[in-house]
Coordinates of C-alpha atoms and ligand atoms in Angstrom, one line a residue:
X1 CA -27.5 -10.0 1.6
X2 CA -25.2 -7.0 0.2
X3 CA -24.1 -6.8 -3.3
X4 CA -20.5 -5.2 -2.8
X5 CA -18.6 -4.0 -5.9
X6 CA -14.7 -3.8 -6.7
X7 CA -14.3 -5.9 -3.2
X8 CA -11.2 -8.0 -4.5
X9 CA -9.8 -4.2 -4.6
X10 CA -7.9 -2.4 -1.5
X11 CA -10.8 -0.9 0.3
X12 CA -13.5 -2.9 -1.2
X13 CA -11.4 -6.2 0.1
X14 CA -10.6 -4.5 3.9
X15 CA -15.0 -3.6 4.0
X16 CA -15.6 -7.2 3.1
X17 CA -13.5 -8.7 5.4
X18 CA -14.4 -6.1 8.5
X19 CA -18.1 -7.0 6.9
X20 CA -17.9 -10.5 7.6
X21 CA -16.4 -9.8 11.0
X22 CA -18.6 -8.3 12.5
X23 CA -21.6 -9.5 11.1
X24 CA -23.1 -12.7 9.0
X25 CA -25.1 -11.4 6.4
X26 CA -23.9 -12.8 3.3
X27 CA -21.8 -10.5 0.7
X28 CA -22.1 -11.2 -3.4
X29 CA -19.0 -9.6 -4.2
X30 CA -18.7 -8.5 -8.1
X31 CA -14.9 -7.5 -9.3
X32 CA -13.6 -7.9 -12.8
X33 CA -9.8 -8.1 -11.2
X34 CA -8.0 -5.7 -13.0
X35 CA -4.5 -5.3 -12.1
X36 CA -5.8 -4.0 -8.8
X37 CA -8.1 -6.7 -7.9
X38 CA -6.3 -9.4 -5.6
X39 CA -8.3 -12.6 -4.5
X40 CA -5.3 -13.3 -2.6
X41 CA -7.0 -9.9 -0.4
X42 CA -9.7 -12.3 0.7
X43 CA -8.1 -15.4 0.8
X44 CA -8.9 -15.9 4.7
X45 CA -12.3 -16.0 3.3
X46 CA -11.7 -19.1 1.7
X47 CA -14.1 -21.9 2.3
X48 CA -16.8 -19.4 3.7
X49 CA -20.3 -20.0 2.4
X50 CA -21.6 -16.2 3.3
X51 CA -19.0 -15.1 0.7
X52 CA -19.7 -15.5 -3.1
X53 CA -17.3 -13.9 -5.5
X54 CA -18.3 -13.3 -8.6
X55 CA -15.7 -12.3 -11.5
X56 CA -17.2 -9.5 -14.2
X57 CA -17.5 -6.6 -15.0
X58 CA -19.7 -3.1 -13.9
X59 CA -20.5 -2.6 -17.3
X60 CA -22.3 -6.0 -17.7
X61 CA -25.7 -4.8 -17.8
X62 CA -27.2 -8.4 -18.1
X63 CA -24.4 -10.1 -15.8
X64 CA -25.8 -7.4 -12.9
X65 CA -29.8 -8.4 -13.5
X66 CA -29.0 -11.6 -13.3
X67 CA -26.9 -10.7 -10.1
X68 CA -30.0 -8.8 -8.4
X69 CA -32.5 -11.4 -9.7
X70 CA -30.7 -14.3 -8.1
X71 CA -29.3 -12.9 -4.8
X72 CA -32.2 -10.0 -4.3
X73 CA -29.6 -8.2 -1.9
X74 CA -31.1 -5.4 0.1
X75 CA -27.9 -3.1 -0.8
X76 CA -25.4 -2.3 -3.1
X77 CA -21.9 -1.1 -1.8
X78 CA -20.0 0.5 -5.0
X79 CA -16.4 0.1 -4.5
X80 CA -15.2 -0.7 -7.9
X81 CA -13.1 2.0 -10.0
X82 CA -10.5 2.8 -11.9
X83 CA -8.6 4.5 -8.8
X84 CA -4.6 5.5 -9.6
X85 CA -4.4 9.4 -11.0
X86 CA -1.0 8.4 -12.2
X87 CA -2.7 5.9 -14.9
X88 CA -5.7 8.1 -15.6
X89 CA -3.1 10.8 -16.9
X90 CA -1.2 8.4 -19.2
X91 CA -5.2 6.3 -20.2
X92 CA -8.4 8.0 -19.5
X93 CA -10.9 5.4 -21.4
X94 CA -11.0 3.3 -19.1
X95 CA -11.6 5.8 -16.3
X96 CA -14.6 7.1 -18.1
X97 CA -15.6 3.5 -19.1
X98 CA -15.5 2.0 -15.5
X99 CA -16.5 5.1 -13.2
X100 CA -18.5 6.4 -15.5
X101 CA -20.4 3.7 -17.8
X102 CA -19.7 1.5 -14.6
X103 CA -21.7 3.6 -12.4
X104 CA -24.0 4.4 -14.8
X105 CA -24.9 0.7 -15.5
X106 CA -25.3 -0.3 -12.0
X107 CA -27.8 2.7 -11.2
X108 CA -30.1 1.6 -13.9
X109 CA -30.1 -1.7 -13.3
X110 CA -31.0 -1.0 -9.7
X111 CA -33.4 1.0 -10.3
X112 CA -35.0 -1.8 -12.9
X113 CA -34.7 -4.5 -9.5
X114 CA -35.5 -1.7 -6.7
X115 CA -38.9 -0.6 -9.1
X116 CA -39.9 -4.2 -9.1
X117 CA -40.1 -4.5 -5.1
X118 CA -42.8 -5.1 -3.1
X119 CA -43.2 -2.1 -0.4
X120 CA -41.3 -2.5 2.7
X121 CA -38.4 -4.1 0.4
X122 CA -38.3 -1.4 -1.5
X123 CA -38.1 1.5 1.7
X124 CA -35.5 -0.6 2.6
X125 CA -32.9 -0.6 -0.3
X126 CA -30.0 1.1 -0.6
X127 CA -27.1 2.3 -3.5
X128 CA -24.9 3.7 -1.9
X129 CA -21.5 5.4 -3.7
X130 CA -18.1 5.5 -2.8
X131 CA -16.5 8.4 -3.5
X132 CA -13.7 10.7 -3.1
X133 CA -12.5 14.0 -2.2
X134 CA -10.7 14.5 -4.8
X135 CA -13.9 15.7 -6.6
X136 CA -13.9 19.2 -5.1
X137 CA -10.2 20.4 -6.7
X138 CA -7.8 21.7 -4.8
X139 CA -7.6 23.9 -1.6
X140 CA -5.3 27.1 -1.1
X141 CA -3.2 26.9 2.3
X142 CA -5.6 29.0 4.3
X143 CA -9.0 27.9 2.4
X144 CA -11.4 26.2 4.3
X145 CA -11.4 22.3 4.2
X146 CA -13.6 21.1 1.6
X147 CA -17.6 20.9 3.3
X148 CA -20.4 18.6 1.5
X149 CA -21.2 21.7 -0.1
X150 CA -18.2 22.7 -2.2
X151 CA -18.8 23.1 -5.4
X152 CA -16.9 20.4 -7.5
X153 CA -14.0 21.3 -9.7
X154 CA -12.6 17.9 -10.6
X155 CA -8.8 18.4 -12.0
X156 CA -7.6 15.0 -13.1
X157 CA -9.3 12.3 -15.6
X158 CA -9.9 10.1 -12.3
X159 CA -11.6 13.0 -10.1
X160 CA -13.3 13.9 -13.2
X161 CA -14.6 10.7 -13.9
X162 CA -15.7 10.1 -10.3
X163 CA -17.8 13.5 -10.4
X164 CA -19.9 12.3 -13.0
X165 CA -20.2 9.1 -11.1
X166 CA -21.4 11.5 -8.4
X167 CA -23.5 13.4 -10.7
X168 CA -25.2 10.3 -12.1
X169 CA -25.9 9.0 -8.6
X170 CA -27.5 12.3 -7.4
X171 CA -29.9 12.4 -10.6
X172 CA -30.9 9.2 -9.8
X173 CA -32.4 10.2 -6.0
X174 CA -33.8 13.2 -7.8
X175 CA -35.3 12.4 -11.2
X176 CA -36.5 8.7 -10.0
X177 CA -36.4 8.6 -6.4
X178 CA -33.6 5.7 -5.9
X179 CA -32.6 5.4 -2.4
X180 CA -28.8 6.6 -2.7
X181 CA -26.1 7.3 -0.5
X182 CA -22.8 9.1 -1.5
X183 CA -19.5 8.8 0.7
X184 CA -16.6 11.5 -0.4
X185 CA -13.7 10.4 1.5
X186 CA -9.9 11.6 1.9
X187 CA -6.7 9.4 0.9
X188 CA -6.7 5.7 2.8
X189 CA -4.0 3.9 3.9
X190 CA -3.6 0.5 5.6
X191 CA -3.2 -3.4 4.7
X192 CA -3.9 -4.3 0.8
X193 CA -3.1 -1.2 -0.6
X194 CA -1.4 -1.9 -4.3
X195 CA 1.8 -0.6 -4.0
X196 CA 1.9 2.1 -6.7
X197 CA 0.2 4.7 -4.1
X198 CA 2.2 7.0 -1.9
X199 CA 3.1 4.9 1.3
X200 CA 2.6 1.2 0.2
X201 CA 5.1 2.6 -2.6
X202 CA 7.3 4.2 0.1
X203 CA 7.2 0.8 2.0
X204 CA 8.4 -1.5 -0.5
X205 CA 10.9 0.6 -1.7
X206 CA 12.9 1.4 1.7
X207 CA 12.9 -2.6 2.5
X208 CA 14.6 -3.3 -1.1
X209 CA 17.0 0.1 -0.8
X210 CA 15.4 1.9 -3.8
X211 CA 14.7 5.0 -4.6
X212 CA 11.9 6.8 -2.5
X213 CA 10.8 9.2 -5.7
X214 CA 8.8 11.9 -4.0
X215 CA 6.9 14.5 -6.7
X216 CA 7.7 17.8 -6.8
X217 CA 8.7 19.4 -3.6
X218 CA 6.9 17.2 -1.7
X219 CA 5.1 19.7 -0.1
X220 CA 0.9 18.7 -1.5
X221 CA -1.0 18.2 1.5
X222 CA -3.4 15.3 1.7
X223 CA -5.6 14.5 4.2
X224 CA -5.0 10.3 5.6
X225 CA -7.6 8.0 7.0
X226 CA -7.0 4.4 8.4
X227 CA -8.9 2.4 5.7
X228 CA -10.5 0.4 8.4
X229 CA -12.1 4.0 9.7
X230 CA -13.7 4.4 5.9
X231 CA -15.0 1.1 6.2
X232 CA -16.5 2.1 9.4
X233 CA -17.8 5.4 8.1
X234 CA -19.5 3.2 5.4
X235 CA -21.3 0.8 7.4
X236 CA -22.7 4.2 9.3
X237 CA -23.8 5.5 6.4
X238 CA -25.2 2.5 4.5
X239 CA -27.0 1.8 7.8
X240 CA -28.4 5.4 9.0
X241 CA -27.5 7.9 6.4
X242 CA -30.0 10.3 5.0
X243 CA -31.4 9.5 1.8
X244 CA -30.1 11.1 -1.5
X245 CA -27.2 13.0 1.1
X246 CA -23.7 12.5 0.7
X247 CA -21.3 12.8 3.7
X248 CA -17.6 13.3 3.7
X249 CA -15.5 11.5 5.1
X250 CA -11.8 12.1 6.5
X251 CA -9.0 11.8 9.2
X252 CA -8.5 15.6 10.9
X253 CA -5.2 14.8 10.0
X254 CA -3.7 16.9 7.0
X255 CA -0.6 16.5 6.0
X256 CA 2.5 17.1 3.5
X257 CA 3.4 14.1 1.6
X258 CA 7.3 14.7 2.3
X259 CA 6.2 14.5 6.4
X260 CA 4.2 11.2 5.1
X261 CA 7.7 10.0 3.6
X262 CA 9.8 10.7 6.7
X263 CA 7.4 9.1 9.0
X264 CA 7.4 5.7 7.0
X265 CA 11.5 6.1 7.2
X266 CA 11.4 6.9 11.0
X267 CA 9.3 3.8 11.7
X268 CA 11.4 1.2 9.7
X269 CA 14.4 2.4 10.9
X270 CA 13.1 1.7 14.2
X271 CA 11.3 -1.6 13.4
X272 CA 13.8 -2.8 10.3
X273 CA 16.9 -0.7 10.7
X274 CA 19.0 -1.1 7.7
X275 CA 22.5 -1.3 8.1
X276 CA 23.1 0.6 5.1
X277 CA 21.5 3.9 7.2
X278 CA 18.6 5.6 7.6
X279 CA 15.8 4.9 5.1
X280 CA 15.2 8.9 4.5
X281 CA 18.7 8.9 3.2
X282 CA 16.6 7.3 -0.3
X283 CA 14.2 9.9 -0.6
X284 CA 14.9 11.5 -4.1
X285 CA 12.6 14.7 -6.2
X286 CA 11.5 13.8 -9.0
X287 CA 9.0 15.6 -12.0
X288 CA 5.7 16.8 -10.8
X289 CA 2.7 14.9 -11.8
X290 CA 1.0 17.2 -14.0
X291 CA -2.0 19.4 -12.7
X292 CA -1.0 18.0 -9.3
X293 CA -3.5 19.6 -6.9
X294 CA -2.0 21.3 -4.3
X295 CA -3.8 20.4 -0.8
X296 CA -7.1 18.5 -0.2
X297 CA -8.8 18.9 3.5
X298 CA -12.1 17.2 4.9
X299 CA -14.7 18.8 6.8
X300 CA -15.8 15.6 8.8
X301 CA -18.1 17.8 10.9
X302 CA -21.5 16.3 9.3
X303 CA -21.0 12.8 9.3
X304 CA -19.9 12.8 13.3
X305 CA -23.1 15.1 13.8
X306 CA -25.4 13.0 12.4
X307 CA -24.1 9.4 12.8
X308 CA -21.6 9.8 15.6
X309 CA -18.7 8.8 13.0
X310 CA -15.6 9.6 14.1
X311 CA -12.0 8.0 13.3
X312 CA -10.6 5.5 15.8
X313 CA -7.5 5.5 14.9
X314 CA -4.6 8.7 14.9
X315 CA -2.4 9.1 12.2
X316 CA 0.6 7.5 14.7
X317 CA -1.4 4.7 15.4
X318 CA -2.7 3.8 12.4
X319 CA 0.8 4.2 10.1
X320 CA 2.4 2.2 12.6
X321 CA -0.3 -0.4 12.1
X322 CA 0.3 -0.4 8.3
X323 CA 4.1 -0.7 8.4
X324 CA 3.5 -3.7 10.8
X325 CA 0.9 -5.2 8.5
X326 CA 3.4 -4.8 5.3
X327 CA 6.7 -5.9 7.4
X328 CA 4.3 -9.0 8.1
X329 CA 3.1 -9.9 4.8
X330 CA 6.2 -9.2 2.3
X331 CA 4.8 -13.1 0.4
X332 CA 1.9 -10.3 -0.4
X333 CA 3.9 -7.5 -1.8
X334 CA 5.9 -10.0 -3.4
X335 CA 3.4 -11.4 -5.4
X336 CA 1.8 -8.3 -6.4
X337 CA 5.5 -6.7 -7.5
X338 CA 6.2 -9.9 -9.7
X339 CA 2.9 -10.2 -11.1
X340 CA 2.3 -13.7 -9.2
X341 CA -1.5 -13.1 -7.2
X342 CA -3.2 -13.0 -10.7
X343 CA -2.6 -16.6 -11.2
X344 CA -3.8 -16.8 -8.0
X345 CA -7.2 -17.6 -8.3
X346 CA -5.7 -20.9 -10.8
X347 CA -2.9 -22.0 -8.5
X348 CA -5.8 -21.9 -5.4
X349 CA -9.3 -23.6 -7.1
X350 CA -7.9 -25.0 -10.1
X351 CA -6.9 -28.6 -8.6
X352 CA -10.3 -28.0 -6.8
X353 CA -13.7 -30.0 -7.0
X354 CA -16.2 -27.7 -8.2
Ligands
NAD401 N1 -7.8 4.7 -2.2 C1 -8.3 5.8 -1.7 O1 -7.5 6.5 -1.0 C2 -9.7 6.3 -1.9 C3 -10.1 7.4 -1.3 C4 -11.5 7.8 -1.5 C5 -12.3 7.1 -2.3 N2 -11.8 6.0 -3.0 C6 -12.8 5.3 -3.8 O2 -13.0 4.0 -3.2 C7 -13.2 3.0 -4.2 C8 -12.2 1.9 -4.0 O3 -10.8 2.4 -4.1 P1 -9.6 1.4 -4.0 O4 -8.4 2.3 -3.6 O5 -9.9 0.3 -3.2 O6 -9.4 1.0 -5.5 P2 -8.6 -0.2 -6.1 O7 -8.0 0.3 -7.4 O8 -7.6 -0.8 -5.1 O9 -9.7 -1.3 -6.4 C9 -10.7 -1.2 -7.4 C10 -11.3 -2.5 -7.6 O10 -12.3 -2.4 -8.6 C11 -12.2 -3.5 -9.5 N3 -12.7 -3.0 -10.8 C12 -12.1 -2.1 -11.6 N4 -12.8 -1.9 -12.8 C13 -13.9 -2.8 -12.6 C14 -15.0 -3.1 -13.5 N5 -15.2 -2.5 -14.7 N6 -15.9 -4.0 -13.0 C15 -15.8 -4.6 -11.8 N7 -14.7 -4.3 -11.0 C16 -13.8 -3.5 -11.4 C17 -10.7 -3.8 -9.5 O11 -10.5 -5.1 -10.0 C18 -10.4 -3.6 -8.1 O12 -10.6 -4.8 -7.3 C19 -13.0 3.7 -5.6 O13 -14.3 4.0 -6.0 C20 -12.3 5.0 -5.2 O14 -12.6 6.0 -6.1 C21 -10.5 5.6 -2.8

């Protein structure tokens, strides 16, 4: 089995799910549900033996042995984070506490478990380390996109916090040989995304007629990937990446937030027109986020080279998925605007036998 971490989050709960698609080995999945953690994200797993959620946190250094000792996975997915830039500006603690002390913890205790294993057991274990972009700074418009080679110049608390999450990870592999794996990918979108990030945001507030507050002039380029691509990308990795690399991960498909913006309008006023007019007519400036960087880019080239990853899904086909998915599911966004999916977990197993 896998130990997954930070899978009741958006991209942990889309890998566990695609996981337990396509596949039946069992998944331990270890998430402290934060505000960003959502059992409701798994709740078609219901019922389903070869998934065992466990609530706690990273930090929980005897929590995880116990973990390792009892399940003996063969590999540990690292999902969970603090994730939202927005909230690392206004609280950085718990940024440096989770990515930092988070990842920190989990390394040592799986080098304690991976030490411990017989031979083949131990040639077959693997860490690997979701990351992000955002670690190598920002790009000018004519710089190259950003190749596993960049030197990192973190520029928020969260990109910060993930670099030494990096760091830590890479020391590992080289000071005491643990088999890791590091992913850096670009921005995801797609189902379960909480909707404070840019187009879950955008979403919600076009269906209730709100303000769609873009920052600045709208004109920071990101690069987008369909989340269900990253998951991909990860399975590639985790199953035939090169031990102690690390392998970026994006979409080809940069682009300004403001375009981001007008697409999401364009699509719900074709597939929920609102009588008031078109949805771009709510699209309003506002403040900068401070230190914004500018543009991030992804040089995919490795990870296609050497595991034949490459992104099934375009940027049209993949937005129009997600706008679907939400236009479908508005009991989900519902529950996560008023607060309601963190009794969840009560209102669903509390009447239940054990
Ligand atoms: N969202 C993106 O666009 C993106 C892009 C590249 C990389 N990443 C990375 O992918 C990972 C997942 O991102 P996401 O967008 O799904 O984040 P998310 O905020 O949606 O989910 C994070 C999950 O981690 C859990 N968690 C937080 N602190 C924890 C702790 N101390 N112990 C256990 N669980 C804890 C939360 O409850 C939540 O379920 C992160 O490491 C992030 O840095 C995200």
């Amino acid at each position: 089995m896998i130990l997954v971490t930070g899978g009741a989050g958006f991209i942990g709960a889309n890998f566990v799910l695609d996981w337990l698609r396509t596949n039946d080995e069992p998944v331990v999945n270890l998430d402290a549900l934060t505000y960003a953690g959502n059992l409701e994200n798994l709740a078609a797993l219901q019922g389903d033996r070869r998934h065992i959620f466990v609530q706690g946190d990273i930090c929980d250094r005897a929590l995880i042995d116990r973990l390792f000792a009892e399940h003996r996975p063969r590999a540990i997915v690292h999902f969970a984070a603090e994730s939202h830039v927005d909230r690392s500006i206004h609280g950085p603690a718990a940024f440096v506490r989770t990515n930092v002390e988070g990842t920190f913890t989990l390394l040592e205790a799986a080098r304690a478990y991976w030490s411990a294993l017989d031979g083949a057991e131990q040639a077959a274990f693997r860490f690997l380390h979701v990351s992000t972009d955002e670690v190598y700074g920002s790009l000018g418009p004519n710089d190259p996109p950003f190749a596993e080679t960049k030197a990192y110049e973190p520029n928020s608390p969260y990109s910060a916090s993930k670099a030494a999450s990096d760091h830590l990870v890479r020391a590992w592999h080289h000071t005491y040989g643990l088999p890791v794996l590091t992913t850096n990918c670009s921005n995801n979108y797609g189902p379960y995304q909480f909707p404070e990030k840019l187009i879950p945001l955008m979403i919600a507030n076009a269906l209730a007629g709100k303000a769609l507050p873009v920052y600045g002039d709208g004109r920071n380029v990101r690069d987008w990937l369909y989340v269900g691509d990253h998951c991909a990308a990860i399975r590639e990795v985790l199953a035939r990446g090169r031990l102690g690399e690390t392998y970026n991960v994006g979409g080809w498909n940069e682009k300004p937030n403001l375009e981001i913006v007008h697409t999401v309008c364009a699509l719900l006023d074709e597939l929920r027109p609102d009588p008031a007019g078109p949805h771009a007519r709510l699209i309003t400036y506002v403040a900068d986020r401070p230190g914004h960087d500018r543009r991030y880019a992804i040089d995919a080239h490795k990870i296609e080279r050497e595991l034949g990853w490459r992104p099934a899904e375009t940027f049209e086909t993949g937005i129009r998925k997600t706008i679907a998915w939400y236009l479908a599911n508005q009991d989900w966004v519902a529950d996560v605007q008023s607060g309601a999916y963190r009794e969840w977990v009560a209102r669903n197993y509390g009447d239940r036998p054990a």
